[in-house]
Short mmCIF file of C-alpha atoms and ligand atoms in Angstrom, two decimals:
data_model
loop_
_atom_site.label_atom_id
_atom_site.label_comp_id
_atom_site.label_asym_id
_atom_site.label_seq_id
_atom_site.Cartn_x
_atom_site.Cartn_y
_atom_site.Cartn_z
CA MET E 60 -4.99 -26.92 -4.05
CA THR E 61 -3.64 -23.74 -5.54
CA LEU E 62 -3.99 -21.18 -2.80
CA LEU E 63 -1.96 -18.00 -2.92
CA PRO E 64 -0.71 -16.87 -0.41
CA LEU E 65 -0.16 -20.38 0.90
CA PRO E 66 -2.03 -20.94 4.13
CA ALA E 67 -0.24 -21.82 7.38
CA ASP E 68 -1.87 -25.24 7.72
CA LEU E 69 -3.92 -27.32 5.27
CA GLN E 70 -5.18 -30.87 5.74
CA PRO E 71 -6.82 -32.48 2.68
CA LEU E 72 -10.00 -34.42 3.47
CA SER E 73 -11.97 -36.74 1.24
CA GLY E 74 -14.90 -35.82 -0.98
CA THR E 75 -16.05 -32.61 -2.56
CA PHE E 76 -18.55 -29.90 -1.86
CA ILE E 77 -20.64 -28.96 -4.85
CA LEU E 78 -21.84 -25.36 -4.99
CA SER E 79 -25.25 -25.24 -6.64
CA PRO E 80 -28.05 -22.75 -7.22
CA ASP E 81 -29.71 -24.32 -4.13
CA SER E 82 -26.76 -23.59 -1.82
CA VAL E 83 -27.39 -21.04 0.93
CA ILE E 84 -25.15 -18.91 3.08
CA GLN E 85 -25.94 -19.11 6.75
CA ALA E 86 -24.91 -16.14 8.89
CA GLY E 87 -25.84 -14.51 12.24
CA PRO E 88 -26.13 -10.78 12.81
CA ASP E 89 -22.38 -10.50 13.43
CA THR E 90 -21.40 -12.25 10.17
CA GLN E 91 -24.04 -10.87 7.83
CA GLN E 92 -21.68 -8.39 6.20
CA THR E 93 -19.05 -10.94 5.22
CA ALA E 94 -21.82 -13.33 4.17
CA GLY E 95 -23.15 -10.68 1.78
CA GLN E 96 -19.69 -10.03 0.43
CA LEU E 97 -19.17 -13.77 -0.13
CA ALA E 98 -22.51 -13.98 -1.96
CA ASP E 99 -21.40 -11.03 -4.11
CA PHE E 100 -18.07 -12.72 -4.89
CA LEU E 101 -19.77 -15.94 -6.01
CA ARG E 102 -22.67 -14.46 -7.98
CA PRO E 103 -21.20 -13.07 -11.23
CA ALA E 104 -19.47 -16.15 -12.49
CA THR E 105 -21.89 -18.78 -11.25
CA GLY E 106 -25.06 -16.78 -11.79
CA PHE E 107 -26.25 -18.19 -8.42
CA ALA E 108 -28.00 -15.63 -6.25
CA LEU E 109 -27.15 -17.47 -3.04
CA PRO E 110 -29.43 -16.21 -0.22
CA VAL E 111 -27.97 -15.19 3.11
CA VAL E 112 -30.19 -16.80 5.77
CA GLU E 113 -30.15 -16.84 9.56
CA ARG E 114 -30.96 -20.58 9.74
CA ALA E 115 -30.03 -23.16 7.18
CA ASP E 116 -32.63 -25.87 7.49
CA LYS E 117 -31.81 -27.27 4.13
CA THR E 118 -28.36 -28.32 3.01
CA PRO E 119 -25.97 -27.68 1.48
CA ALA E 120 -24.93 -24.56 3.30
CA ILE E 121 -21.94 -22.33 3.73
CA HIS E 122 -21.81 -21.34 7.45
CA LEU E 123 -20.08 -18.27 8.79
CA GLU E 124 -19.25 -18.04 12.46
CA LEU E 125 -17.43 -15.63 14.70
CA SER E 126 -15.93 -17.37 17.69
CA ALA E 127 -13.83 -15.35 20.13
CA ASP E 128 -12.06 -18.41 21.51
CA LEU E 129 -10.38 -19.29 18.22
CA THR E 130 -6.59 -19.07 18.50
CA THR E 131 -5.81 -17.92 15.01
CA GLY E 132 -5.64 -14.22 15.95
CA PRO E 133 -7.61 -11.20 14.63
CA GLU E 134 -6.80 -11.89 10.99
CA GLY E 135 -6.71 -15.69 11.10
CA TYR E 136 -9.45 -18.17 10.39
CA GLU E 137 -10.47 -21.81 9.99
CA LEU E 138 -12.10 -23.07 6.84
CA GLU E 139 -13.62 -26.52 6.74
CA VAL E 140 -14.95 -27.87 3.46
CA LEU E 141 -16.89 -31.14 3.77
CA PRO E 142 -19.19 -32.78 1.18
CA GLY E 143 -22.18 -31.79 3.33
CA GLY E 144 -21.28 -28.18 4.02
CA VAL E 145 -18.64 -25.51 4.41
CA THR E 146 -17.77 -23.61 7.60
CA LEU E 147 -15.82 -20.36 7.83
CA ARG E 148 -14.78 -19.54 11.40
CA ALA E 149 -12.78 -16.66 12.78
CA ALA E 150 -12.26 -14.66 15.91
CA ALA E 151 -12.89 -11.33 14.16
CA PRO E 152 -14.44 -10.06 10.89
CA ALA E 153 -11.13 -9.64 9.14
CA GLY E 154 -10.32 -13.31 9.58
CA LEU E 155 -13.73 -14.28 8.27
CA PHE E 156 -13.16 -12.06 5.26
CA TYR E 157 -9.83 -13.82 4.60
CA ALA E 158 -11.60 -17.23 4.89
CA ALA E 159 -13.95 -15.98 2.14
CA GLN E 160 -10.91 -15.05 -0.01
CA THR E 161 -9.54 -18.54 0.45
CA LEU E 162 -12.88 -20.05 -0.42
CA ARG E 163 -12.93 -18.18 -3.74
CA GLN E 164 -9.53 -19.71 -4.57
CA LEU E 165 -10.79 -23.23 -3.82
CA LEU E 166 -13.14 -22.88 -6.78
CA PRO E 167 -11.89 -22.88 -10.40
CA PRO E 168 -10.22 -19.59 -11.44
CA ALA E 169 -13.28 -18.91 -13.61
CA ILE E 170 -15.06 -17.92 -10.38
CA PHE E 171 -13.34 -14.51 -10.79
CA SER E 172 -15.04 -13.93 -14.14
CA PRO E 173 -17.40 -10.94 -14.18
CA GLN E 174 -19.86 -12.86 -16.45
CA VAL E 175 -21.70 -16.14 -16.02
CA THR E 176 -19.30 -18.93 -16.96
CA GLN E 177 -19.65 -22.65 -17.24
CA ALA E 178 -17.37 -24.47 -14.78
CA ASP E 179 -17.34 -27.28 -12.25
CA TRP E 180 -18.24 -25.24 -9.14
CA SER E 181 -16.99 -27.79 -6.67
CA MET E 182 -14.32 -27.65 -3.94
CA ASP E 183 -12.22 -30.51 -2.63
CA ALA E 184 -12.77 -31.20 1.03
CA VAL E 185 -10.15 -29.64 3.24
CA LEU E 186 -9.44 -28.25 6.70
CA ILE E 187 -7.46 -25.03 6.68
CA SER E 188 -6.18 -23.21 9.76
CA ASP E 189 -4.53 -20.01 8.78
CA GLN E 190 -3.11 -16.72 10.02
CA PRO E 191 -0.67 -14.11 8.73
CA ARG E 192 3.03 -13.97 9.59
CA PHE E 193 3.07 -10.15 9.64
CA GLY E 194 0.50 -7.50 10.61
CA TRP E 195 1.67 -4.90 8.00
CA ARG E 196 1.08 -6.28 4.49
CA GLY E 197 0.87 -3.47 2.07
CA GLN E 198 1.16 -1.72 -1.24
CA HIS E 199 2.12 1.85 -1.77
CA LEU E 200 0.96 3.88 -4.78
CA ASP E 201 2.43 7.21 -5.88
CA CYS E 202 -0.49 9.25 -7.22
CA ALA E 203 1.48 12.49 -7.24
CA ARG E 204 3.92 11.86 -10.10
CA HIS E 205 1.05 10.60 -12.15
CA PHE E 206 -2.53 11.05 -11.05
CA MET E 207 -4.23 7.66 -10.90
CA PRO E 208 -7.99 7.52 -11.56
CA LEU E 209 -10.29 6.35 -8.80
CA PRO E 210 -11.51 3.21 -10.61
CA PHE E 211 -7.95 1.98 -10.64
CA ILE E 212 -7.58 2.55 -6.94
CA TYR E 213 -10.74 0.56 -6.28
CA LYS E 214 -9.49 -2.26 -8.51
CA LEU E 215 -6.12 -2.28 -6.72
CA LEU E 216 -7.89 -2.53 -3.37
CA ASP E 217 -9.94 -5.52 -4.67
CA VAL E 218 -6.80 -7.29 -5.84
CA MET E 219 -4.99 -6.48 -2.61
CA ALA E 220 -7.87 -8.10 -0.66
CA LEU E 221 -7.57 -11.21 -2.81
CA HIS E 222 -3.92 -11.40 -1.67
CA LYS E 223 -4.86 -10.80 2.01
CA LEU E 224 -3.02 -7.45 2.08
CA ASN E 225 -4.26 -5.00 4.71
CA THR E 226 -2.43 -1.68 4.13
CA PHE E 227 -2.74 0.80 1.28
CA HIS E 228 -0.12 3.54 1.50
CA TRP E 229 -1.43 6.41 -0.58
CA HIS E 230 1.35 8.82 -1.65
CA LEU E 231 -0.65 12.01 -2.16
CA THR E 232 1.78 14.89 -2.40
CA ASP E 233 5.12 15.53 -4.05
CA ASP E 234 7.04 18.08 -6.09
CA GLN E 235 5.01 17.25 -9.27
CA GLY E 236 1.52 17.38 -7.73
CA TRP E 237 -0.68 17.80 -4.70
CA ARG E 238 -3.59 15.39 -4.97
CA LEU E 239 -5.76 15.83 -1.86
CA GLU E 240 -8.33 18.58 -1.50
CA ILE E 241 -7.66 20.65 1.65
CA GLU E 242 -10.62 22.96 2.35
CA ARG E 243 -8.63 25.49 4.30
CA TYR E 244 -6.00 25.90 1.59
CA PRO E 245 -7.75 25.59 -1.78
CA ARG E 246 -4.72 26.66 -3.80
CA LEU E 247 -3.02 23.35 -2.92
CA THR E 248 -5.23 21.73 -5.52
CA GLU E 249 -6.24 24.74 -7.63
CA VAL E 250 -2.56 25.41 -8.34
CA GLY E 251 -0.64 22.42 -6.85
CA ALA E 252 -2.59 19.66 -8.59
CA TRP E 253 -1.61 20.75 -12.12
CA ARG E 254 1.66 20.88 -13.99
CA LYS E 255 2.24 22.36 -17.38
CA GLY E 256 4.11 19.38 -18.71
CA THR E 257 6.14 16.30 -17.99
CA ARG E 258 9.75 15.31 -18.62
CA LYS E 259 9.99 12.96 -21.55
CA GLY E 260 12.36 9.97 -21.35
CA HIS E 261 14.58 9.14 -18.39
CA GLU E 262 15.55 11.96 -16.04
CA ARG E 263 19.26 11.06 -16.72
CA ASP E 264 18.79 11.51 -20.42
CA PRO E 265 20.82 14.67 -21.24
CA ASN E 266 18.64 15.52 -24.22
CA GLY E 267 15.43 15.32 -22.23
CA GLN E 268 12.51 17.37 -23.48
CA PHE E 269 9.16 18.21 -21.92
CA ASP E 270 5.87 17.10 -23.45
CA ASN E 271 4.11 20.46 -22.70
CA VAL E 272 0.91 18.52 -21.92
CA ARG E 273 -0.90 19.73 -18.87
CA HIS E 274 -1.21 16.89 -16.32
CA GLY E 275 -2.96 16.66 -13.04
CA GLY E 276 -5.99 15.88 -10.97
CA PHE E 277 -6.87 15.49 -7.34
CA TYR E 278 -9.16 13.57 -4.99
CA THR E 279 -11.89 15.52 -3.26
CA GLN E 280 -12.37 14.83 0.42
CA ALA E 281 -15.55 13.01 -0.37
CA GLU E 282 -13.72 10.80 -2.85
CA ALA E 283 -10.93 10.08 -0.35
CA ARG E 284 -13.51 9.19 2.28
CA ALA E 285 -15.18 6.81 -0.19
CA VAL E 286 -11.82 5.14 -0.83
CA VAL E 287 -11.29 4.79 2.92
CA ALA E 288 -14.75 3.20 3.33
CA TYR E 289 -14.25 0.88 0.36
CA ALA E 290 -10.91 -0.19 1.75
CA ALA E 291 -12.35 -0.74 5.24
CA GLU E 292 -15.01 -3.09 3.87
CA ARG E 293 -12.05 -5.14 2.59
CA HIS E 294 -10.19 -4.87 5.92
CA ILE E 295 -7.58 -2.58 4.37
CA ARG E 296 -6.44 0.56 6.18
CA VAL E 297 -5.39 3.55 4.15
CA ILE E 298 -2.21 5.31 5.26
CA PRO E 299 -2.07 8.79 3.69
CA GLU E 300 1.30 10.31 2.98
CA ILE E 301 1.80 14.11 3.12
CA GLU E 302 5.41 14.81 2.32
CA MET E 303 7.52 17.21 4.43
CA PRO E 304 9.84 19.03 4.53
CA GLY E 305 11.15 17.89 1.12
CA HIS E 306 9.22 16.83 -2.01
CA ALA E 307 7.20 19.96 -1.45
CA GLN E 308 7.46 22.03 -4.63
CA ALA E 309 3.81 21.65 -5.65
CA ALA E 310 2.72 23.06 -2.25
CA ILE E 311 5.27 25.89 -2.48
CA ALA E 312 4.02 26.70 -5.98
CA ALA E 313 0.57 27.15 -4.43
CA TYR E 314 1.74 29.07 -1.37
CA PRO E 315 5.16 30.68 -1.91
CA GLN E 316 5.44 31.70 1.75
CA LEU E 317 6.06 28.03 2.55
CA GLY E 318 9.37 28.09 0.71
CA ASN E 319 12.80 29.54 1.51
CA THR E 320 13.53 31.95 -1.29
CA GLY E 321 10.34 33.88 -2.02
CA GLU E 322 10.85 32.85 -5.63
CA ALA E 323 7.66 32.11 -7.60
CA LEU E 324 7.87 28.40 -8.44
CA GLU E 325 5.78 26.23 -10.70
CA VAL E 326 4.70 22.68 -10.00
CA ALA E 327 7.70 20.59 -10.98
CA GLN E 328 7.84 18.96 -14.44
CA GLN E 329 11.09 17.02 -13.93
CA TRP E 330 11.91 14.11 -11.61
CA GLY E 331 14.66 13.57 -9.06
CA VAL E 332 15.52 15.15 -5.76
CA ILE E 333 14.56 18.82 -5.84
CA GLU E 334 16.19 21.50 -3.71
CA HIS E 335 13.07 23.61 -3.08
CA VAL E 336 11.79 22.46 0.31
CA PHE E 337 9.54 23.85 3.01
CA ASN E 338 10.99 26.42 5.33
CA ALA E 339 10.91 25.47 9.04
CA GLU E 340 9.19 28.64 10.31
CA GLU E 341 6.45 28.38 12.92
CA SER E 342 3.93 29.60 10.37
CA THR E 343 4.78 26.67 8.02
CA ILE E 344 4.56 24.14 10.85
CA THR E 345 1.09 25.54 11.69
CA PHE E 346 0.09 25.41 8.03
CA LEU E 347 1.07 21.75 7.78
CA GLN E 348 -0.61 20.87 11.09
CA ASN E 349 -3.80 22.51 9.76
CA VAL E 350 -3.46 20.30 6.68
CA LEU E 351 -2.94 17.23 8.93
CA GLU E 352 -6.00 18.21 10.93
CA GLU E 353 -8.15 17.76 7.81
CA VAL E 354 -6.16 14.60 6.85
CA LEU E 355 -6.90 13.04 10.26
CA ASP E 356 -10.59 13.72 9.78
CA ILE E 357 -10.61 11.81 6.50
CA PHE E 358 -8.26 8.95 7.36
CA PRO E 359 -8.89 6.99 10.58
CA SER E 360 -5.58 5.10 10.07
CA PRO E 361 -3.50 4.75 13.24
CA TYR E 362 -0.42 5.74 11.18
CA ILE E 363 0.05 8.99 9.29
CA HIS E 364 3.00 9.13 6.91
CA VAL E 365 4.85 12.50 6.73
CA GLY E 366 7.50 11.48 4.19
CA GLY E 367 10.81 12.95 5.44
CA ASP E 368 12.90 11.47 2.67
CA GLU E 369 15.27 13.27 0.28
CA CYS E 370 15.23 16.72 1.80
CA PRO E 371 18.30 18.62 0.54
CA LYS E 372 19.56 21.12 3.07
CA THR E 373 20.95 23.59 0.48
CA GLU E 374 18.21 26.17 0.90
CA TRP E 375 18.31 25.94 4.70
CA ARG E 376 22.10 26.42 4.62
CA GLU E 377 21.73 29.51 2.45
CA SER E 378 18.72 31.05 4.15
CA ALA E 379 19.27 33.63 6.87
CA ALA E 380 15.87 32.78 8.31
CA ALA E 381 16.63 29.10 8.53
CA GLN E 382 19.99 29.79 10.14
CA ALA E 383 18.36 32.12 12.63
CA ARG E 384 15.84 29.40 13.42
CA ILE E 385 18.63 26.88 14.02
CA ALA E 386 20.31 29.36 16.35
CA ALA E 387 17.10 30.27 18.19
CA LEU E 388 16.27 26.60 18.75
CA ASN E 389 19.86 25.99 19.87
CA LEU E 390 20.27 23.20 17.33
CA PRO E 391 23.64 21.98 15.96
CA ASP E 392 22.83 21.86 12.26
CA GLU E 393 20.27 21.47 9.42
CA ASN E 394 19.71 17.76 10.04
CA ALA E 395 18.70 18.61 13.63
CA LEU E 396 16.30 21.21 12.19
CA GLN E 397 14.69 18.51 10.07
CA SER E 398 14.39 16.32 13.18
CA TYR E 399 12.86 19.23 15.09
CA PHE E 400 10.36 19.71 12.24
CA ILE E 401 9.40 16.01 12.25
CA ALA E 402 9.29 15.86 16.08
CA ARG E 403 6.72 18.69 16.04
CA MET E 404 4.55 16.58 13.77
CA ASP E 405 5.17 13.54 15.98
CA THR E 406 3.92 15.48 19.06
CA PHE E 407 0.91 16.78 17.10
CA LEU E 408 -0.08 13.32 15.89
CA GLN E 409 0.55 11.70 19.26
CA GLU E 410 -1.69 14.23 21.01
CA ARG E 411 -4.43 13.16 18.59
CA GLY E 412 -3.95 9.44 19.21
CA ARG E 413 -2.07 8.69 15.97
CA HIS E 414 1.44 7.55 15.13
CA LEU E 415 3.90 9.25 12.82
CA ILE E 416 5.67 7.13 10.25
CA GLY E 417 8.36 8.41 7.92
CA TRP E 418 11.08 7.28 5.48
CA ASP E 419 14.40 6.33 7.06
CA GLU E 420 16.00 9.80 6.60
CA ILE E 421 13.99 10.81 9.71
CA LEU E 422 16.76 9.07 11.67
CA GLU E 423 19.42 11.47 10.48
CA GLY E 424 19.17 14.26 13.05
CA GLY E 425 17.76 11.97 15.72
CA LEU E 426 14.47 10.05 15.69
CA ALA E 427 11.34 11.66 17.04
CA PRO E 428 10.19 9.91 20.27
CA HIS E 429 7.17 8.04 18.86
CA ALA E 430 8.10 7.72 15.24
CA ALA E 431 7.88 4.53 13.21
CA VAL E 432 10.35 4.14 10.33
CA MET E 433 9.90 2.90 6.82
CA SER E 434 13.36 1.62 5.79
CA TRP E 435 13.86 2.11 2.04
CA GLN E 436 17.53 2.89 1.49
CA GLY E 437 18.41 -0.56 2.68
CA GLU E 438 17.80 -2.37 5.95
CA GLU E 439 20.21 -0.30 8.06
CA GLY E 440 17.70 2.39 8.98
CA GLY E 441 15.19 -0.22 10.03
CA ILE E 442 17.74 -2.11 12.07
CA ALA E 443 18.89 1.07 13.83
CA ALA E 444 15.31 2.10 14.60
CA ALA E 445 14.31 -1.34 15.86
CA ARG E 446 17.34 -1.38 18.15
CA GLN E 447 16.15 1.97 19.55
CA GLY E 448 12.79 0.34 20.25
CA HIS E 449 10.86 1.92 17.36
CA ASP E 450 8.50 0.03 15.04
CA VAL E 451 9.68 -0.36 11.50
CA VAL E 452 8.35 -1.40 8.11
CA MET E 453 11.07 -2.90 5.92
CA VAL E 454 10.81 -1.70 2.32
CA PRO E 455 14.38 -1.92 0.89
CA GLN E 456 14.42 -0.57 -2.65
CA THR E 457 16.49 -3.49 -3.78
CA HIS E 458 13.64 -6.00 -3.08
CA VAL E 459 10.22 -4.31 -2.95
CA TYR E 460 10.39 -1.30 -5.24
CA PHE E 461 8.09 -2.37 -8.07
CA ASP E 462 9.13 0.60 -10.21
CA TYR E 463 12.39 -1.33 -10.76
CA TYR E 464 13.00 -3.28 -14.00
CA GLN E 465 11.73 -6.86 -14.19
CA SER E 466 14.34 -7.96 -16.69
CA GLU E 467 18.14 -7.57 -16.91
CA ASP E 468 17.59 -6.62 -20.57
CA GLN E 469 16.25 -3.16 -19.92
CA ALA E 470 15.66 -2.46 -23.60
CA SER E 471 13.07 -5.26 -23.66
CA GLU E 472 10.99 -3.55 -20.96
CA PRO E 473 9.05 -0.29 -20.76
CA LEU E 474 11.27 2.59 -19.53
CA ALA E 475 11.73 2.33 -15.72
CA ILE E 476 13.67 4.21 -13.10
CA GLY E 477 16.42 1.55 -12.92
CA GLY E 478 17.35 -1.43 -10.84
CA TYR E 479 16.48 -5.08 -11.43
CA THR E 480 13.95 -6.83 -9.21
CA PRO E 481 12.71 -10.04 -10.72
CA LEU E 482 9.93 -12.11 -9.24
CA GLU E 483 12.27 -14.58 -7.56
CA LYS E 484 14.15 -11.82 -5.79
CA VAL E 485 10.84 -10.46 -4.31
CA TYR E 486 9.87 -13.99 -3.27
CA ALA E 487 13.23 -14.46 -1.54
CA TYR E 488 12.92 -11.31 0.50
CA GLU E 489 13.08 -11.84 4.29
CA PRO E 490 11.73 -8.85 6.21
CA ILE E 491 13.39 -9.77 9.53
CA PRO E 492 17.10 -8.87 9.30
CA ALA E 493 19.34 -11.61 10.73
CA GLU E 494 21.15 -8.98 12.84
CA LEU E 495 18.13 -8.37 15.09
CA THR E 496 17.53 -10.22 18.35
CA PRO E 497 14.13 -11.83 18.71
CA GLU E 498 13.10 -8.98 21.00
CA GLU E 499 14.25 -6.33 18.44
CA ALA E 500 12.62 -8.29 15.62
CA LYS E 501 9.20 -7.79 17.22
CA HIS E 502 9.48 -4.15 16.02
CA VAL E 503 9.44 -5.30 12.37
CA LEU E 504 5.73 -4.83 11.52
CA GLY E 505 6.07 -6.19 7.97
CA SER E 506 6.66 -4.84 4.49
CA GLN E 507 4.94 -3.46 1.43
CA GLY E 508 5.54 -2.93 -2.27
CA GLN E 509 6.36 0.57 -3.51
CA LEU E 510 5.11 1.89 -6.84
CA TRP E 511 6.63 5.24 -7.70
CA THR E 512 5.09 6.51 -10.89
CA GLU E 513 7.58 8.90 -12.52
CA TYR E 514 7.70 6.56 -15.50
CA ILE E 515 4.28 4.95 -15.02
CA ALA E 516 1.52 7.08 -16.47
CA THR E 517 -1.36 4.65 -16.76
CA PRO E 518 -3.17 2.00 -14.68
CA GLU E 519 -2.26 -0.61 -17.37
CA HIS E 520 1.44 0.12 -16.90
CA ALA E 521 1.01 0.13 -13.13
CA GLU E 522 -0.56 -3.37 -13.28
CA TYR E 523 2.31 -4.58 -15.45
CA MET E 524 4.79 -3.43 -12.76
CA LEU E 525 2.72 -4.68 -9.79
CA PHE E 526 1.86 -8.17 -10.92
CA PRO E 527 2.98 -10.81 -10.31
CA ARG E 528 5.56 -9.25 -8.00
CA LEU E 529 2.87 -8.29 -5.48
CA CYS E 530 1.66 -11.93 -5.57
CA ALA E 531 5.18 -12.98 -4.46
CA LEU E 532 5.31 -10.33 -1.73
CA SER E 533 1.90 -11.41 -0.38
CA GLU E 534 3.33 -14.78 0.33
CA VAL E 535 6.44 -13.31 2.00
CA LEU E 536 4.11 -11.45 4.33
CA TRP E 537 1.46 -14.09 4.98
CA THR E 538 3.03 -17.53 4.83
CA PRO E 539 5.21 -19.04 7.61
CA ALA E 540 8.85 -18.56 6.51
CA ASN E 541 9.66 -22.22 6.67
CA GLN E 542 6.90 -23.07 4.20
CA LYS E 543 8.07 -20.75 1.44
CA ASP E 544 9.15 -22.58 -1.67
CA TYR E 545 9.68 -20.71 -4.93
CA ALA E 546 9.11 -23.72 -7.24
CA ASP E 547 5.83 -24.46 -5.47
CA PHE E 548 4.86 -20.76 -5.65
CA ARG E 549 5.49 -20.78 -9.38
CA GLN E 550 3.09 -23.75 -9.74
CA ARG E 551 0.45 -21.90 -7.79
CA LEU E 552 1.06 -18.69 -9.68
CA THR E 553 -0.37 -20.16 -12.89
CA PRO E 554 -3.95 -20.28 -11.56
CA GLN E 555 -3.36 -17.00 -9.74
CA LEU E 556 -2.62 -15.35 -13.11
CA GLU E 557 -5.77 -16.96 -14.52
CA ARG E 558 -7.65 -15.31 -11.66
CA LEU E 559 -6.09 -11.98 -12.44
CA GLN E 560 -6.95 -12.43 -16.09
CA ALA E 561 -10.57 -13.18 -15.26
CA LEU E 562 -10.64 -10.03 -13.10
CA GLY E 563 -9.24 -7.98 -16.00
CA VAL E 564 -6.00 -7.26 -14.15
CA GLY E 565 -2.84 -6.95 -16.28
CA PHE E 566 0.47 -8.52 -15.41
CA ARG E 567 3.90 -9.21 -16.77
CA GLY E 568 4.40 -12.71 -18.14
CA VAL E 569 6.71 -14.89 -16.11
CA ASP E 570 10.14 -15.80 -17.61
C1 LIG P 171 11.91 7.14 -1.52
O1 LIG P 171 12.02 6.25 -2.40
N1 LIG P 171 12.38 8.34 -1.78
C2 LIG P 171 11.30 6.94 -0.25
#
């Protein structure tokens, strides 16, 4: 068996189940939707239009059942393959959907082909009982530095589902582009979604030039809603990220009153940490809460990401208005002003039944009461937050930043931001820091890959950076820690790459 991520428990049985044009899928009213998805998964490569029926009088059948008393949790499932029939059982629809993903992998990799293919459509008999190790299993995608077309986002969601990932973190705003339509503030996309050019080469290259090619794009609210719906069908929640108070130049270019200097800015063309940040006036907080109001209406996600990283305090230090604000609020310094800013968003989201999440810099001036922390600069921020009783997602750049190089020989790779994160290092990542007590460790929700796109302009390049590292991360997040085995993973990766190939997904070859 070549399942990836490896399931929690698998008992081989004897015999095989042969899928044929006469097979049927049997489902009740509560399992119809997954049954239809399973039929759709199996149709292109086999050419079999398997009917979904309420009662399967004739064999062989694939049965789908929801059973509340199953002990595999909301995302777990049981999958039993016997020569006479297959049964997918789960306590909730997400588990049933993951059982269907496992079933696909029990068939030859050619099952992922979009065209009818000749293959032996049989599955070895087996009993699988499975559930994930972590509840937050994700992938982030920066669509601000380079706009990523919608078909690529749909494709990524499909491949995430295949890896039983459940969280898509959509980075929608940054210095170099604002990518989400906000009806109340049309200039955010009229102006903020477009830049006049892009820095060529690495940002550290002293001879850097600009390409002078206009770049941009944005997602309409209808498009974003369609992404949310498509993801939900695959049991993936979409966490939008609206950056504040830093990484804000595109928004300030659209509405200069949001900045600190009154200076007319353009949407940024260079990378790095930029000093132009939002001011902390009441009017700016209201503006951003009005933006969030529309964001909440589009994204039902329980978590809303407000960024919070890399916010230089230079402008706040030099601005009389910011200093007056610090004094009026009786705050000690600029870090406390950032914490005040984030705390206002925390209250706003909490009142609307949502949770704020931000990068670990939101700890710096004191953590907002309900905030969850995404720990990227290392594990320290996550450890500190978990010890304070806050939920954390562990995303240290050393292990799960997929914009990092995949080879020590950087010249042999496409230009990247830096670092070196080979497949084995991702696979070895352990999201629970040894320093935490079991009680504190319960606050570690999981992890996700990060794909920042300063140097990644196309879906093809994005796929090269994502795969197979995301395959390794899926196993970190799903499989019980004591069953992880890199050599065994590498064996199972070969058919996984054949599956990706059949799906038309690019990947980097394995050393
Ligand atoms: C980050 O990489 N600035 C979160």
